[in-house]
PDB file of C-alpha atoms and ligand atoms in Angstrom:
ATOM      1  CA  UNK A   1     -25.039  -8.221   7.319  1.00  0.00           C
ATOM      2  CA  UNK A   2     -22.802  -8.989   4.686  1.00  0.00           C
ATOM      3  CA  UNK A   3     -19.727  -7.076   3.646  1.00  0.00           C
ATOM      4  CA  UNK A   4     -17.696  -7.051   0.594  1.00  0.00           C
ATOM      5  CA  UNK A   5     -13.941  -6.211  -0.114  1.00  0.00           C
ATOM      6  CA  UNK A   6     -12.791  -4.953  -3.399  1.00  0.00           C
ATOM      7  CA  UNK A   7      -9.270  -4.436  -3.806  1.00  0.00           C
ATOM      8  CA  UNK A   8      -8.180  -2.691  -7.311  1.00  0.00           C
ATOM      9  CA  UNK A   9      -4.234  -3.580  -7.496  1.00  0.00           C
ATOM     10  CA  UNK A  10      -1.913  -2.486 -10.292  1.00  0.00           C
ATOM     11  CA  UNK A  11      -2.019  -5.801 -11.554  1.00  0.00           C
ATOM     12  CA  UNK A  12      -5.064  -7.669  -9.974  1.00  0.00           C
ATOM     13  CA  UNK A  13      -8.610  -6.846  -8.777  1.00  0.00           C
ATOM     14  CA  UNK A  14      -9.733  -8.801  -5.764  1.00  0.00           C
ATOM     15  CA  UNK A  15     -12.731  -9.506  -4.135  1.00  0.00           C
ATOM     16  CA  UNK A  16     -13.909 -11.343  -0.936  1.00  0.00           C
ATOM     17  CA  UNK A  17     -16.455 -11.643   1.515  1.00  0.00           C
ATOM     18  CA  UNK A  18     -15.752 -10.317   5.241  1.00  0.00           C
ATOM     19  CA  UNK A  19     -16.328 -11.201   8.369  1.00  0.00           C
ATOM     20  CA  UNK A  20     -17.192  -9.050  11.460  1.00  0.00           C
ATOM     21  CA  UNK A  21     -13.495  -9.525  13.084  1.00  0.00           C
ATOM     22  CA  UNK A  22     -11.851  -8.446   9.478  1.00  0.00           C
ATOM     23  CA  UNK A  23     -11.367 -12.114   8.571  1.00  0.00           C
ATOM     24  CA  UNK A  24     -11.747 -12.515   4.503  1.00  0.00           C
ATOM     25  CA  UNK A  25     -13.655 -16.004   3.089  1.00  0.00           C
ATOM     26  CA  UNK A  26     -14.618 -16.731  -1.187  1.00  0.00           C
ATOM     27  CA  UNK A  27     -11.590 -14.407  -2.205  1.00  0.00           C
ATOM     28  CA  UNK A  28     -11.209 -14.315  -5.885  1.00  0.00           C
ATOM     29  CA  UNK A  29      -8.801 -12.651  -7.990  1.00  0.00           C
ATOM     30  CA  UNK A  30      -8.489 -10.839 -11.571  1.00  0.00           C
ATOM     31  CA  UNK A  31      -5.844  -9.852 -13.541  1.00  0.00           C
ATOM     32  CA  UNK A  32      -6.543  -6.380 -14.672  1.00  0.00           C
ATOM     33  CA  UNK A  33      -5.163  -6.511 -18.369  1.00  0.00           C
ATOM     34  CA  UNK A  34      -8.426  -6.143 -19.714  1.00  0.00           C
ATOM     35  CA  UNK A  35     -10.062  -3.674 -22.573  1.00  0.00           C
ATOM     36  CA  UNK A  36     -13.624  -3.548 -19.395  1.00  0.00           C
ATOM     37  CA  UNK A  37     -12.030  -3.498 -16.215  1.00  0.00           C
ATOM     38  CA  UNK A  38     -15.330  -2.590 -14.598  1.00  0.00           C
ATOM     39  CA  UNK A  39     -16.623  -6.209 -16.214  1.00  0.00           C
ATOM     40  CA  UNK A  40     -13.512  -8.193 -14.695  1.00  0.00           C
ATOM     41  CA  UNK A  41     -15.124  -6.065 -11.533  1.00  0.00           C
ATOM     42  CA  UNK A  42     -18.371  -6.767 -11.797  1.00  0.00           C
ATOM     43  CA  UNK A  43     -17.821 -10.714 -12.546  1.00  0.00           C
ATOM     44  CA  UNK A  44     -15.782 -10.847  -9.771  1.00  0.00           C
ATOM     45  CA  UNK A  45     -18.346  -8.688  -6.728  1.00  0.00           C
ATOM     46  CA  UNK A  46     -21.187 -11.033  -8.365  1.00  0.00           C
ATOM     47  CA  UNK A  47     -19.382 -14.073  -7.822  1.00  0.00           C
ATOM     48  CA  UNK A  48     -18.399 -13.374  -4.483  1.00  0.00           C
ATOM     49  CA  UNK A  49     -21.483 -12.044  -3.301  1.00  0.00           C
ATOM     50  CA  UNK A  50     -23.657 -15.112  -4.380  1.00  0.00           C
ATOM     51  CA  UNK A  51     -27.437 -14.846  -3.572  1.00  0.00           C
ATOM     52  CA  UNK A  52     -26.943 -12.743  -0.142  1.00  0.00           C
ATOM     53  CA  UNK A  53     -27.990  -9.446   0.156  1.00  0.00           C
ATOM     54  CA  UNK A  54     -25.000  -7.343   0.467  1.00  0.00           C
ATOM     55  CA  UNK A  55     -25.036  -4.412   2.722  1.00  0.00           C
ATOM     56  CA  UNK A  56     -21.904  -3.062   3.044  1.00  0.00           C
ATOM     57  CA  UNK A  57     -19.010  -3.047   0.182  1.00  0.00           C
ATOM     58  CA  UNK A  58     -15.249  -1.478   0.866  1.00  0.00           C
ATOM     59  CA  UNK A  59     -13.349  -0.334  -1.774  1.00  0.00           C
ATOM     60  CA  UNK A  60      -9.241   0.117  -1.390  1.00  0.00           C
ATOM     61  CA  UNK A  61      -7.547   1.252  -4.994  1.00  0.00           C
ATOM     62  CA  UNK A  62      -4.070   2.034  -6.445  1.00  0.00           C
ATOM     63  CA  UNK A  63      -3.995   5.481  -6.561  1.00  0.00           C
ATOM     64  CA  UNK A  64      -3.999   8.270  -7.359  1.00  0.00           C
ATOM     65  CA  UNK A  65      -7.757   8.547  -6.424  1.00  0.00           C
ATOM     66  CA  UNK A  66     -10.505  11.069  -6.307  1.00  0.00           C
ATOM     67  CA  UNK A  67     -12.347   9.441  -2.772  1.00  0.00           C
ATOM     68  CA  UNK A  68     -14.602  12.679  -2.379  1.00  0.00           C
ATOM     69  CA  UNK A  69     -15.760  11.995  -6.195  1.00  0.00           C
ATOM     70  CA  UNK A  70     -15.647   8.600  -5.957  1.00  0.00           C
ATOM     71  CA  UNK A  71     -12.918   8.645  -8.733  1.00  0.00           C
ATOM     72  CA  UNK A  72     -10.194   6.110  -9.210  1.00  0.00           C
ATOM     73  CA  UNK A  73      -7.707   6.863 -11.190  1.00  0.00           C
ATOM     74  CA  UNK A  74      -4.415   4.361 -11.076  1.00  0.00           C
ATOM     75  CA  UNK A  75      -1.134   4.991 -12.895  1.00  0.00           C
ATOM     76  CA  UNK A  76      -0.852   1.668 -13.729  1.00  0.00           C
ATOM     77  CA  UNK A  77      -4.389   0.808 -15.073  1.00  0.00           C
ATOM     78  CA  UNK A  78      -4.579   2.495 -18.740  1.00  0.00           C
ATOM     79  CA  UNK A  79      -7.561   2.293 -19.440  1.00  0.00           C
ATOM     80  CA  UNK A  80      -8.979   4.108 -16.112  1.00  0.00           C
ATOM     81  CA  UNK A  81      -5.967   6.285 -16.000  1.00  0.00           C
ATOM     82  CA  UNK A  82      -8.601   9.459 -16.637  1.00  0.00           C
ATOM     83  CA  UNK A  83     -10.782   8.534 -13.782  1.00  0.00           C
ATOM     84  CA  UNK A  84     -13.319   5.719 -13.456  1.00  0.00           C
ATOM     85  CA  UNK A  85     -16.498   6.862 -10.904  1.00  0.00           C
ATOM     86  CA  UNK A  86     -15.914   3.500  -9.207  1.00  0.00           C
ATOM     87  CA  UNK A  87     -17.980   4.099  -6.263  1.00  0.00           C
ATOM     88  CA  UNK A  88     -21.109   4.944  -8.155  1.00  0.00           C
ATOM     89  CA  UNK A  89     -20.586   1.805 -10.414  1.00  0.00           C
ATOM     90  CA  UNK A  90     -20.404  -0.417  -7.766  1.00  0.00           C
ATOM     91  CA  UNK A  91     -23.666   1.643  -6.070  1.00  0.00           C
ATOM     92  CA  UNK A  92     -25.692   0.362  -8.758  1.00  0.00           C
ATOM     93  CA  UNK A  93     -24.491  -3.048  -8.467  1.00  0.00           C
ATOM     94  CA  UNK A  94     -25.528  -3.236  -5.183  1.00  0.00           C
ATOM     95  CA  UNK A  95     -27.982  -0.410  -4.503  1.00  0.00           C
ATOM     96  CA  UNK A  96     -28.649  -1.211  -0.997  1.00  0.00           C
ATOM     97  CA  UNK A  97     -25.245  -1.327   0.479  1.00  0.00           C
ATOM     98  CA  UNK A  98     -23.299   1.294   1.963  1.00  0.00           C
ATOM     99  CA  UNK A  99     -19.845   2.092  -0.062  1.00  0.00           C
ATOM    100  CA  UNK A 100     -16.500   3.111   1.161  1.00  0.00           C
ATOM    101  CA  UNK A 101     -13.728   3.709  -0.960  1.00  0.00           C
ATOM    102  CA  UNK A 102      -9.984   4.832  -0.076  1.00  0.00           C
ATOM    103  CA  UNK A 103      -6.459   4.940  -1.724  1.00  0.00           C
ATOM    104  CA  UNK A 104      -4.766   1.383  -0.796  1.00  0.00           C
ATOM    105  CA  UNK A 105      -1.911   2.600   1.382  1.00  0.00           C
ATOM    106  CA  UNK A 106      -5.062   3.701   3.843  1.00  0.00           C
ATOM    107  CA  UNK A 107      -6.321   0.534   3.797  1.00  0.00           C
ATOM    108  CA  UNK A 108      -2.667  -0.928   3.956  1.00  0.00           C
ATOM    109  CA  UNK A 109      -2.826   1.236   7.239  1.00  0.00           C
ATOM    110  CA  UNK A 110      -6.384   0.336   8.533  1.00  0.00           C
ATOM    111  CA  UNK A 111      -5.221  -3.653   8.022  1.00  0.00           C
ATOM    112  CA  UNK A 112      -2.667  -2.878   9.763  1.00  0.00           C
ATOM    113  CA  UNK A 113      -3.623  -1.043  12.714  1.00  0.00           C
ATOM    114  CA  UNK A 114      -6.608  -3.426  13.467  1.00  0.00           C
ATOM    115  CA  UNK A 115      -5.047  -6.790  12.935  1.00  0.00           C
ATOM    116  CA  UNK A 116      -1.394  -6.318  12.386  1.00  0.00           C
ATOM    117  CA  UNK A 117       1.764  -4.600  13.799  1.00  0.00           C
ATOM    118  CA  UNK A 118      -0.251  -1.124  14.544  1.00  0.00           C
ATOM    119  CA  UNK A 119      -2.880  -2.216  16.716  1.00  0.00           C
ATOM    120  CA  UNK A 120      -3.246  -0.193  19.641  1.00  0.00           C
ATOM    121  CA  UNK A 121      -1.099   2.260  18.047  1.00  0.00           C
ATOM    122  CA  UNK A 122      -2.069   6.254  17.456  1.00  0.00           C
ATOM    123  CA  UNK A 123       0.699   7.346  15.259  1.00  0.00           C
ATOM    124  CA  UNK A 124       2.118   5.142  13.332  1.00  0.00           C
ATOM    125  CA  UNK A 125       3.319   4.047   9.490  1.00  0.00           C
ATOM    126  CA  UNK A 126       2.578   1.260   7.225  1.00  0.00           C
ATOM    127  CA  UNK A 127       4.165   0.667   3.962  1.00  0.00           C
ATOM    128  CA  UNK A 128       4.736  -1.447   1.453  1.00  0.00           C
ATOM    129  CA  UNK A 129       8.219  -2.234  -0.545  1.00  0.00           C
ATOM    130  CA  UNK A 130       7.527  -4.262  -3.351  1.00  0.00           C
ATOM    131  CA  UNK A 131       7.800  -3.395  -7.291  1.00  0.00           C
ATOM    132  CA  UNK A 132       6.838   0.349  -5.449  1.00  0.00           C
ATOM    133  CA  UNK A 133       6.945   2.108  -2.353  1.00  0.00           C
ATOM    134  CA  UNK A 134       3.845   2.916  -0.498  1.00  0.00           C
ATOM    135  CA  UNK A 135       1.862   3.407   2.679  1.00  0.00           C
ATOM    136  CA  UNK A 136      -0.457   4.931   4.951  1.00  0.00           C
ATOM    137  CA  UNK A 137      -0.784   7.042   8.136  1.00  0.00           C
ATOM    138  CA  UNK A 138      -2.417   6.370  11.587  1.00  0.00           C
ATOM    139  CA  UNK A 139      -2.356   9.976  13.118  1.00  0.00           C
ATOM    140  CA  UNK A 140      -4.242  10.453  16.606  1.00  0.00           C
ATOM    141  CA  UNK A 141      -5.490   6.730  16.171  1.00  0.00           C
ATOM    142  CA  UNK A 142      -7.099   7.913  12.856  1.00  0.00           C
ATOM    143  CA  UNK A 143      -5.915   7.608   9.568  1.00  0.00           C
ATOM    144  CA  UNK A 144      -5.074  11.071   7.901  1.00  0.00           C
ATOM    145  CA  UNK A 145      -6.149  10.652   3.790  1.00  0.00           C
ATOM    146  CA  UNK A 146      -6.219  14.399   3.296  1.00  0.00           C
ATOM    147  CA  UNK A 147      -7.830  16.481   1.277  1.00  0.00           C
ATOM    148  CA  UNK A 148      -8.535  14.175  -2.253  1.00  0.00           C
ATOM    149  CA  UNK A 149      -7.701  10.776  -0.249  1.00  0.00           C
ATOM    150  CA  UNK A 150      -3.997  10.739  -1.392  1.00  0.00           C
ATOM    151  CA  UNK A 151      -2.702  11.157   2.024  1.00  0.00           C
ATOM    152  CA  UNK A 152      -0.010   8.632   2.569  1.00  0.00           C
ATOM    153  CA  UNK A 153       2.442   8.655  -0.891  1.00  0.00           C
ATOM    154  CA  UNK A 154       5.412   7.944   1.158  1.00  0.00           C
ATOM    155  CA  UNK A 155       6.942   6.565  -1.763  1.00  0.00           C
ATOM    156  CA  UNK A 156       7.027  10.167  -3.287  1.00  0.00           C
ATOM    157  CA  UNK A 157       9.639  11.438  -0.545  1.00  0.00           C
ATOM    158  CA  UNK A 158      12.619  12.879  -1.845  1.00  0.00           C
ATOM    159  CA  UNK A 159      15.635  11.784  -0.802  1.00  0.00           C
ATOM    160  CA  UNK A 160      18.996  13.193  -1.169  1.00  0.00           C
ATOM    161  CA  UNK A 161      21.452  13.097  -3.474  1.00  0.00           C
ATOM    162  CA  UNK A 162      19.617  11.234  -6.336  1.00  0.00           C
ATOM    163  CA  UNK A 163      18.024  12.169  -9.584  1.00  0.00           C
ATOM    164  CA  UNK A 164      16.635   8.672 -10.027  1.00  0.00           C
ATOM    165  CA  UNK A 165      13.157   9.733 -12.640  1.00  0.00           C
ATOM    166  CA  UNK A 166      10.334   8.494 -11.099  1.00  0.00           C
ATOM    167  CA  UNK A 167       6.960   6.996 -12.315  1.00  0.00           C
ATOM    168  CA  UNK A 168       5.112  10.103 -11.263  1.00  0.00           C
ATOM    169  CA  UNK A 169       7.386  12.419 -13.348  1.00  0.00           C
ATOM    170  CA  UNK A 170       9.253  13.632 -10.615  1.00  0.00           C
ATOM    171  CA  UNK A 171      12.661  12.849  -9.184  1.00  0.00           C
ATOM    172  CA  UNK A 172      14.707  11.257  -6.606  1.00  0.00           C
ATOM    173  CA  UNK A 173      11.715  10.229  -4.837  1.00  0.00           C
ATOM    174  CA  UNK A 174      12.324   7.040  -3.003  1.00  0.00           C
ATOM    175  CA  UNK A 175      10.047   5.105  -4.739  1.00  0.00           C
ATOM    176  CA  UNK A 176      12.311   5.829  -7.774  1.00  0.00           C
ATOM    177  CA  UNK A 177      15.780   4.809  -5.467  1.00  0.00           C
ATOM    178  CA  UNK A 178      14.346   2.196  -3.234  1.00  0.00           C
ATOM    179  CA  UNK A 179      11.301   0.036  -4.861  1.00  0.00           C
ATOM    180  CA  UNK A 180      12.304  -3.431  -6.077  1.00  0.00           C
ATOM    181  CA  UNK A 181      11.956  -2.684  -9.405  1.00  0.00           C
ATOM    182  CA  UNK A 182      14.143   0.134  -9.516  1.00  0.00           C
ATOM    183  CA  UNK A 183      16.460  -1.758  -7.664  1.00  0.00           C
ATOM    184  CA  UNK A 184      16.856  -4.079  -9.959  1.00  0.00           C
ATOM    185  CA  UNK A 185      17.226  -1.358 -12.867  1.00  0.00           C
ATOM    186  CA  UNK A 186      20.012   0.443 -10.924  1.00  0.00           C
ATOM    187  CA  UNK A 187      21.762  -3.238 -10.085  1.00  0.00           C
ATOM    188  CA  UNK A 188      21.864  -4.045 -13.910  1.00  0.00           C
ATOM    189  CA  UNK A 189      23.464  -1.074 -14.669  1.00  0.00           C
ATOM    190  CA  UNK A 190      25.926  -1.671 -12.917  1.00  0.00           C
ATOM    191  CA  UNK A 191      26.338  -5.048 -14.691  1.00  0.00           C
ATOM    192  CA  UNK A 192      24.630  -7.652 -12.535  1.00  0.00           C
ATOM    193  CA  UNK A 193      22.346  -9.834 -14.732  1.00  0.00           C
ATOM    194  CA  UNK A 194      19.713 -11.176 -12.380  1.00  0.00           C
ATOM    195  CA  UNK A 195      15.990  -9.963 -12.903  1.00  0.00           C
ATOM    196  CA  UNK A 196      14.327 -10.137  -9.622  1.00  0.00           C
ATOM    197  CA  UNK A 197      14.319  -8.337  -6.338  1.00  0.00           C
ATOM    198  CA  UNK A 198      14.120 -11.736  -5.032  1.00  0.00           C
ATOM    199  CA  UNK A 199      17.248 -12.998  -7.161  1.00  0.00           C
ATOM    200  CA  UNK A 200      19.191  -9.453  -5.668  1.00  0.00           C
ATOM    201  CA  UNK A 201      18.368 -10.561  -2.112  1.00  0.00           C
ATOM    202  CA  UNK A 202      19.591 -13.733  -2.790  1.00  0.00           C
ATOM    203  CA  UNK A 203      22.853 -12.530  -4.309  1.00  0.00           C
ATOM    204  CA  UNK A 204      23.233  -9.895  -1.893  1.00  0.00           C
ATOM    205  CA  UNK A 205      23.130 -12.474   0.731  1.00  0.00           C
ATOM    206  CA  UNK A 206      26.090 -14.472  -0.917  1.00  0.00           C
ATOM    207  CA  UNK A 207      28.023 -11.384  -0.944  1.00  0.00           C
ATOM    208  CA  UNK A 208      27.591 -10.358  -4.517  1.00  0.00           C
ATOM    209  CA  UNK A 209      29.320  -6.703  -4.211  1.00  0.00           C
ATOM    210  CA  UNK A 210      26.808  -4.883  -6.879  1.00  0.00           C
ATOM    211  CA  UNK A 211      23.546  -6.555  -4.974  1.00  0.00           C
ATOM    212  CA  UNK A 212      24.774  -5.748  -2.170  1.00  0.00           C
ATOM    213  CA  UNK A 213      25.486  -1.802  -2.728  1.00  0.00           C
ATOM    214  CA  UNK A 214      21.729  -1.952  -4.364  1.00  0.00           C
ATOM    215  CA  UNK A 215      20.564  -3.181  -1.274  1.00  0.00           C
ATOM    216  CA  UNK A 216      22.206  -0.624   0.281  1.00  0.00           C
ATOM    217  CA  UNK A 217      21.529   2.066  -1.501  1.00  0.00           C
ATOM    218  CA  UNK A 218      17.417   1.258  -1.048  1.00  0.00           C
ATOM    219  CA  UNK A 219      17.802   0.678   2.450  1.00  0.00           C
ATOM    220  CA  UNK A 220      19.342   3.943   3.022  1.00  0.00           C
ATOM    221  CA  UNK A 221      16.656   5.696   1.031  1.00  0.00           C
ATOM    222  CA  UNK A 222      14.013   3.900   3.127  1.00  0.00           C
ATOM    223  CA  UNK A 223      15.370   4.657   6.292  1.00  0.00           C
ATOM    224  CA  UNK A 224      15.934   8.040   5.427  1.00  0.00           C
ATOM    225  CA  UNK A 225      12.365   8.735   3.913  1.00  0.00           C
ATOM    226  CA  UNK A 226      10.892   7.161   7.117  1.00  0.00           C
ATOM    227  CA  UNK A 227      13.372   9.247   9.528  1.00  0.00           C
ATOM    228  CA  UNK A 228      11.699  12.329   7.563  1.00  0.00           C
ATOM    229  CA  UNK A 229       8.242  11.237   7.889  1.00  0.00           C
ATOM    230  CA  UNK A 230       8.306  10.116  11.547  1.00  0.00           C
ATOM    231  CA  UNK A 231       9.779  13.701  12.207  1.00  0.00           C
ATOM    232  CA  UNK A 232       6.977  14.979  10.296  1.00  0.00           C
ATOM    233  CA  UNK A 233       4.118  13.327  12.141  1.00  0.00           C
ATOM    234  CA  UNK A 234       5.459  12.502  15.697  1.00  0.00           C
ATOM    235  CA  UNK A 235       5.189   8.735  15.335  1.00  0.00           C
ATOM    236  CA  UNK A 236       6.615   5.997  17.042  1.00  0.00           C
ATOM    237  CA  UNK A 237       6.223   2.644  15.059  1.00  0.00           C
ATOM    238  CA  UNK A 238       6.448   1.415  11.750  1.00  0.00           C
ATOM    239  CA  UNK A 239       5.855  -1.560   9.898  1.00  0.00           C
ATOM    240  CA  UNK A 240       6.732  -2.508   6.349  1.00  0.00           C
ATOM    241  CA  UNK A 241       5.239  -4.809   4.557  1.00  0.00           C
ATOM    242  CA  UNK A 242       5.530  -6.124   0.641  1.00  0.00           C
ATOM    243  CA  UNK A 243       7.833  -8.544  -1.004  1.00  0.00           C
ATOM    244  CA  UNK A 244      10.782  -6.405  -1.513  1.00  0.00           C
ATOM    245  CA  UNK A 245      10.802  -5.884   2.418  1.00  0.00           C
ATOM    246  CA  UNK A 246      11.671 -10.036   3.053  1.00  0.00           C
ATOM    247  CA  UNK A 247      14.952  -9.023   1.881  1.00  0.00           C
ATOM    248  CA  UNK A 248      16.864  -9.689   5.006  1.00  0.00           C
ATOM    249  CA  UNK A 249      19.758  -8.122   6.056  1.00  0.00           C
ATOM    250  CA  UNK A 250      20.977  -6.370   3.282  1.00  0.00           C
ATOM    251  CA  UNK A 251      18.044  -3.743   2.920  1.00  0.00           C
ATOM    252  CA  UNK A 252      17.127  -3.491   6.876  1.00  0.00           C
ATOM    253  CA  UNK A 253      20.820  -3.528   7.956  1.00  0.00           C
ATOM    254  CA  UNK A 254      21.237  -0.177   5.852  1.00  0.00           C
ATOM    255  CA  UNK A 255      17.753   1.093   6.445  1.00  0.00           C
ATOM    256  CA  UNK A 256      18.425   0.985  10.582  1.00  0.00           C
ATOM    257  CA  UNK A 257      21.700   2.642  10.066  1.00  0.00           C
ATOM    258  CA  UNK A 258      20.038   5.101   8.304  1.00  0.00           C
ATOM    259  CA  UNK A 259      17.335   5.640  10.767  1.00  0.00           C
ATOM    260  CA  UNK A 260      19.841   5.841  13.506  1.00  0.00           C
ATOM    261  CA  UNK A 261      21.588   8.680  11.514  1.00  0.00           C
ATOM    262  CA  UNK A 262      18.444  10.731  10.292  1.00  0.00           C
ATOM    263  CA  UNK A 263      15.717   9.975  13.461  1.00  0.00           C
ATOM    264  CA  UNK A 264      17.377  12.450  16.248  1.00  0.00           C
ATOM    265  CA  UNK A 265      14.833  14.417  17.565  1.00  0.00           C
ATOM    266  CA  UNK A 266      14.493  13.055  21.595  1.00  0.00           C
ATOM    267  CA  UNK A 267      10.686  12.689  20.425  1.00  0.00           C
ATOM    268  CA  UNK A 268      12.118   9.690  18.111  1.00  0.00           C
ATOM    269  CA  UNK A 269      13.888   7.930  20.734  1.00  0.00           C
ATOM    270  CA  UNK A 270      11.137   5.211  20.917  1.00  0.00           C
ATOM    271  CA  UNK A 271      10.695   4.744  16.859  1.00  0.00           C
ATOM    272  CA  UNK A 272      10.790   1.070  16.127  1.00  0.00           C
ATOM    273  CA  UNK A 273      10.961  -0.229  12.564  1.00  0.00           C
ATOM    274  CA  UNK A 274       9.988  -3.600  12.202  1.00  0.00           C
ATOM    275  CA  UNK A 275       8.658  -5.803   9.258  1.00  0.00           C
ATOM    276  CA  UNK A 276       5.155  -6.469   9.168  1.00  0.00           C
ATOM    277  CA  UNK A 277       3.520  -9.985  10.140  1.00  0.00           C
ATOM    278  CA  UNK A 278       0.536  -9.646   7.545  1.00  0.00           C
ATOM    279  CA  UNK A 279       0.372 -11.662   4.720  1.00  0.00           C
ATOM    280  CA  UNK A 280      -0.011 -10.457   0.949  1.00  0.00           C
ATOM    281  CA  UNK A 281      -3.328  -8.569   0.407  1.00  0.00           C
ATOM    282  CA  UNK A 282      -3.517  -6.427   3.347  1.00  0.00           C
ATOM    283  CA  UNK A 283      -5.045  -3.704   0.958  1.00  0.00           C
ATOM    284  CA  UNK A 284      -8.484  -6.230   0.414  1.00  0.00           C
ATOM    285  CA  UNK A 285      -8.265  -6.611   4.590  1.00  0.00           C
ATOM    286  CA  UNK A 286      -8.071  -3.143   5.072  1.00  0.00           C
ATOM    287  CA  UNK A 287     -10.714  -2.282   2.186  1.00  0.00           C
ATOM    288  CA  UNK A 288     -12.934  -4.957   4.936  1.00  0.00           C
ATOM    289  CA  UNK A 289     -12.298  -2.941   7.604  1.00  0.00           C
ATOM    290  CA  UNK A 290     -13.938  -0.314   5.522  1.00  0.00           C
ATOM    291  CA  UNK A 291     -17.126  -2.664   4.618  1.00  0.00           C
ATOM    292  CA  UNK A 292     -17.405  -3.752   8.411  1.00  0.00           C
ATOM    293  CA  UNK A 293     -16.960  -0.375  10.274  1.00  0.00           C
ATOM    294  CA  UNK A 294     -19.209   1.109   7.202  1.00  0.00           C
ATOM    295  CA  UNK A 295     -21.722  -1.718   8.805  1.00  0.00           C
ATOM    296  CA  UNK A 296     -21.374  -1.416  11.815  1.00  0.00           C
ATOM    297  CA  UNK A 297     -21.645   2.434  11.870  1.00  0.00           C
ATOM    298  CA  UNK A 298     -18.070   2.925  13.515  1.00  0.00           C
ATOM    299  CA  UNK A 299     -16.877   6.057  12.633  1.00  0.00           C
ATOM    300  CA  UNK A 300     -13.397   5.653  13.627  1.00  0.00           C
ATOM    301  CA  UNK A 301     -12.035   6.178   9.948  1.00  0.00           C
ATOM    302  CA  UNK A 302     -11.938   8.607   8.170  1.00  0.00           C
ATOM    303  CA  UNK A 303     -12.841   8.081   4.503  1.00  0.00           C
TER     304      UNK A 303
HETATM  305 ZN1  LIG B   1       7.587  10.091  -7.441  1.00  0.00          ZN
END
C-alpha cells in the first residue's frame, strides 16, 4: 500500500508519503500564492507519489470545508474561497485510491491522539495558537466533525468582555483576542513597536509592561474558551500546539489562572492543560492517519 498526505494550509500546501505507524517520508511543500492552486497541488501529489501506485490519499484543509461534498473552501485561499471539489480532483489524479478529506483542526486532533499528547485519551482537545486559534475534538475516543465537517472552531468561542472583530465577521471570539496576530495588533496599539508574536514573548519575558498585559490578555481568553469547552464536552486533557503557544510563561501563566477560575464543575477536577510535544505539521500527520486507517479499513474516525 501506499498512502499519501495532503495538507492545504493558509499559506502552504504539503504533501508526503506515509508510513503504516503515521511516520511521514518525501514531504514537500508549496506556497499557496498562486493564480492554479490545484496545479501547485497536483505538482506537488505527483512528485511525491513517484512511480508507485497509490492507494490511499488523506486530505486535511483550512477550513471552512464542505467534507460531505468534498468542498474546500478556506478563508485565507482567494481564489478557492467559493469552494474547490478537492476530493474529486484529487480522485482523478489517482483513480484507484481511496480519499479522505477533513477540516485541519480534525486532523490536528487525529495527530494528536495517535502519536502525541492524546493518545489513549477519549475526550480530549487539541489546538493550535499561532497567527489563529484552532483545534479539534476527541469525543468517546472519536473525533466529533459534525454535521458539514466544521466541528472543532474553537477559535470562534466568544469570550467576555471584548468586541475584538474577527476574521469570520463576528466578534470577541477568541481567535480575534488571543491568536498571535491579533496579539500583536492589540500590543501596537498600545504603542509597543515589535512585529512578531515571537518578538512579544520575548519582550514579555524581559518585563516589557504592554507585552506583558497582551500576553495576558490572550492567555486569559484561552483559558477561558477552553474552561467553556471542556464544560461543554466533559473532557479531561488538552494540548496546544502552534507557535504562538512556545510563549512561556506569560501566555500559560494567565491561561492556568484562568482555567482555575472558569473550570469548576467537580467533573473538571482532573483537566490538565499542557503544551503539545508534536512538531510543526501535525495537520499533514493527522491528514496520514486519514490515508492509513482509510487503508487499512479502520473505521475508528469519523470523516
Ligand atoms: Zn470568529
Amino acid at each position: 500500500m501506499t498512502a499519501l498526505a495532503l495538507d492545504i494550509g493558509a499559506t502552504k500546501f504539503a504533501a508526503g508519503l506515509v508510513d503504516p505507524d503515521y511516520t511521514l517520508r518525501g514531504v514537500r511543500r508549496s506556497a499557496t500564492d498562486s493564480d492554479d492552486p490545484w496545479a501547485v497541488c497536483r505538482e506537488l501529489l505527483l512528485a511525491v507519489a513517484g512511480d508507485i501506485p497509490v492507494t490511499a490519499v488523506g486530505i486535511g484543509s483550512a477550513g471552512p470545508v464542505d467534507v460531505p461534498a468534498g468542498v474546500t473552501r478556506p478563508l485565507n485561499l482567494p481564489r478557492w474561497r467559493d469552494g474547490f471539489a478537492i476530493v474529486a480532483h484529487v480522485q482523478t489524479l489517482f483513480p484507484g485510491a481511496a480519499v479522505r478529506f477533513a477540516i485541519d483542526g480534525a486532523c490536528l486532533v487525529l495527530a494528536e491522539h495517535r502519536v502525541g499528547g492524546l493518545r489513549g485519551v477519549d475526550n480530549g482537545l487539541a489546538l493550535t495558537v499561532s497567527s489563529g486559534v484552532g483545534g479539534g475534538i476527541i469525543a468517546d475516543g472519536r473525533v466529533l466533525t459534525g454535521r458539514t465537517g466544521n466541528g472543532g472552531h474553537i477559535g470562534h468561542i466568544v469570550v467576555p468582555g471584548d468586541d475584538t472583530p474577527c476574521s469570520c465577521g463576528g466578534f470577541g471570539c477568541v481567535e480575534a483576542v488571543a491568536g498571535g496576530m491579533s496579539t500583536v495588533r492589540w500590543a501596537r496599539a498600545q504603542g509597543w513597536t515589535g512585529d512578531t508574536g515571537a518578538e512579544l514573548a520575548a519582550a514579555a519575558h524581559q518585563g516589557d509592561p504592554v507585552a506583558t498585559a497582551a500576553m495576558a490578555r490572550a492567555g486569559t481568553a484561552l483559558g477561558q474558551a477552553i474552561s467553556s469547552a471542556a464544560a461543554l464536552l466533559d473532557v479531561d486533557r488538552v494540548v496546544i500546539s502552534g507557535g504562538f503557544a512556545h510563549s512561556g510563561a506569560p501566555l500559560w501563566e494567565p491561561l492556568r489562572a484562568a482555567v482555575a477560575r472558569h473550570a469548576r464543575l467537580e467533573f473538571l477536577d482532573g483537566l490538565t492543560v499542557e503544551l503539545s510535544d508534536l512538531a510543526d505539521g501535525a495537520t499533514l500527520v493527522g491528514a496520514g492517519v486519514l490515508a492509513v486507517e482509510a487503508d487499512s479499513g479502520n473505521a475508528r474516525m469519523a470523516p
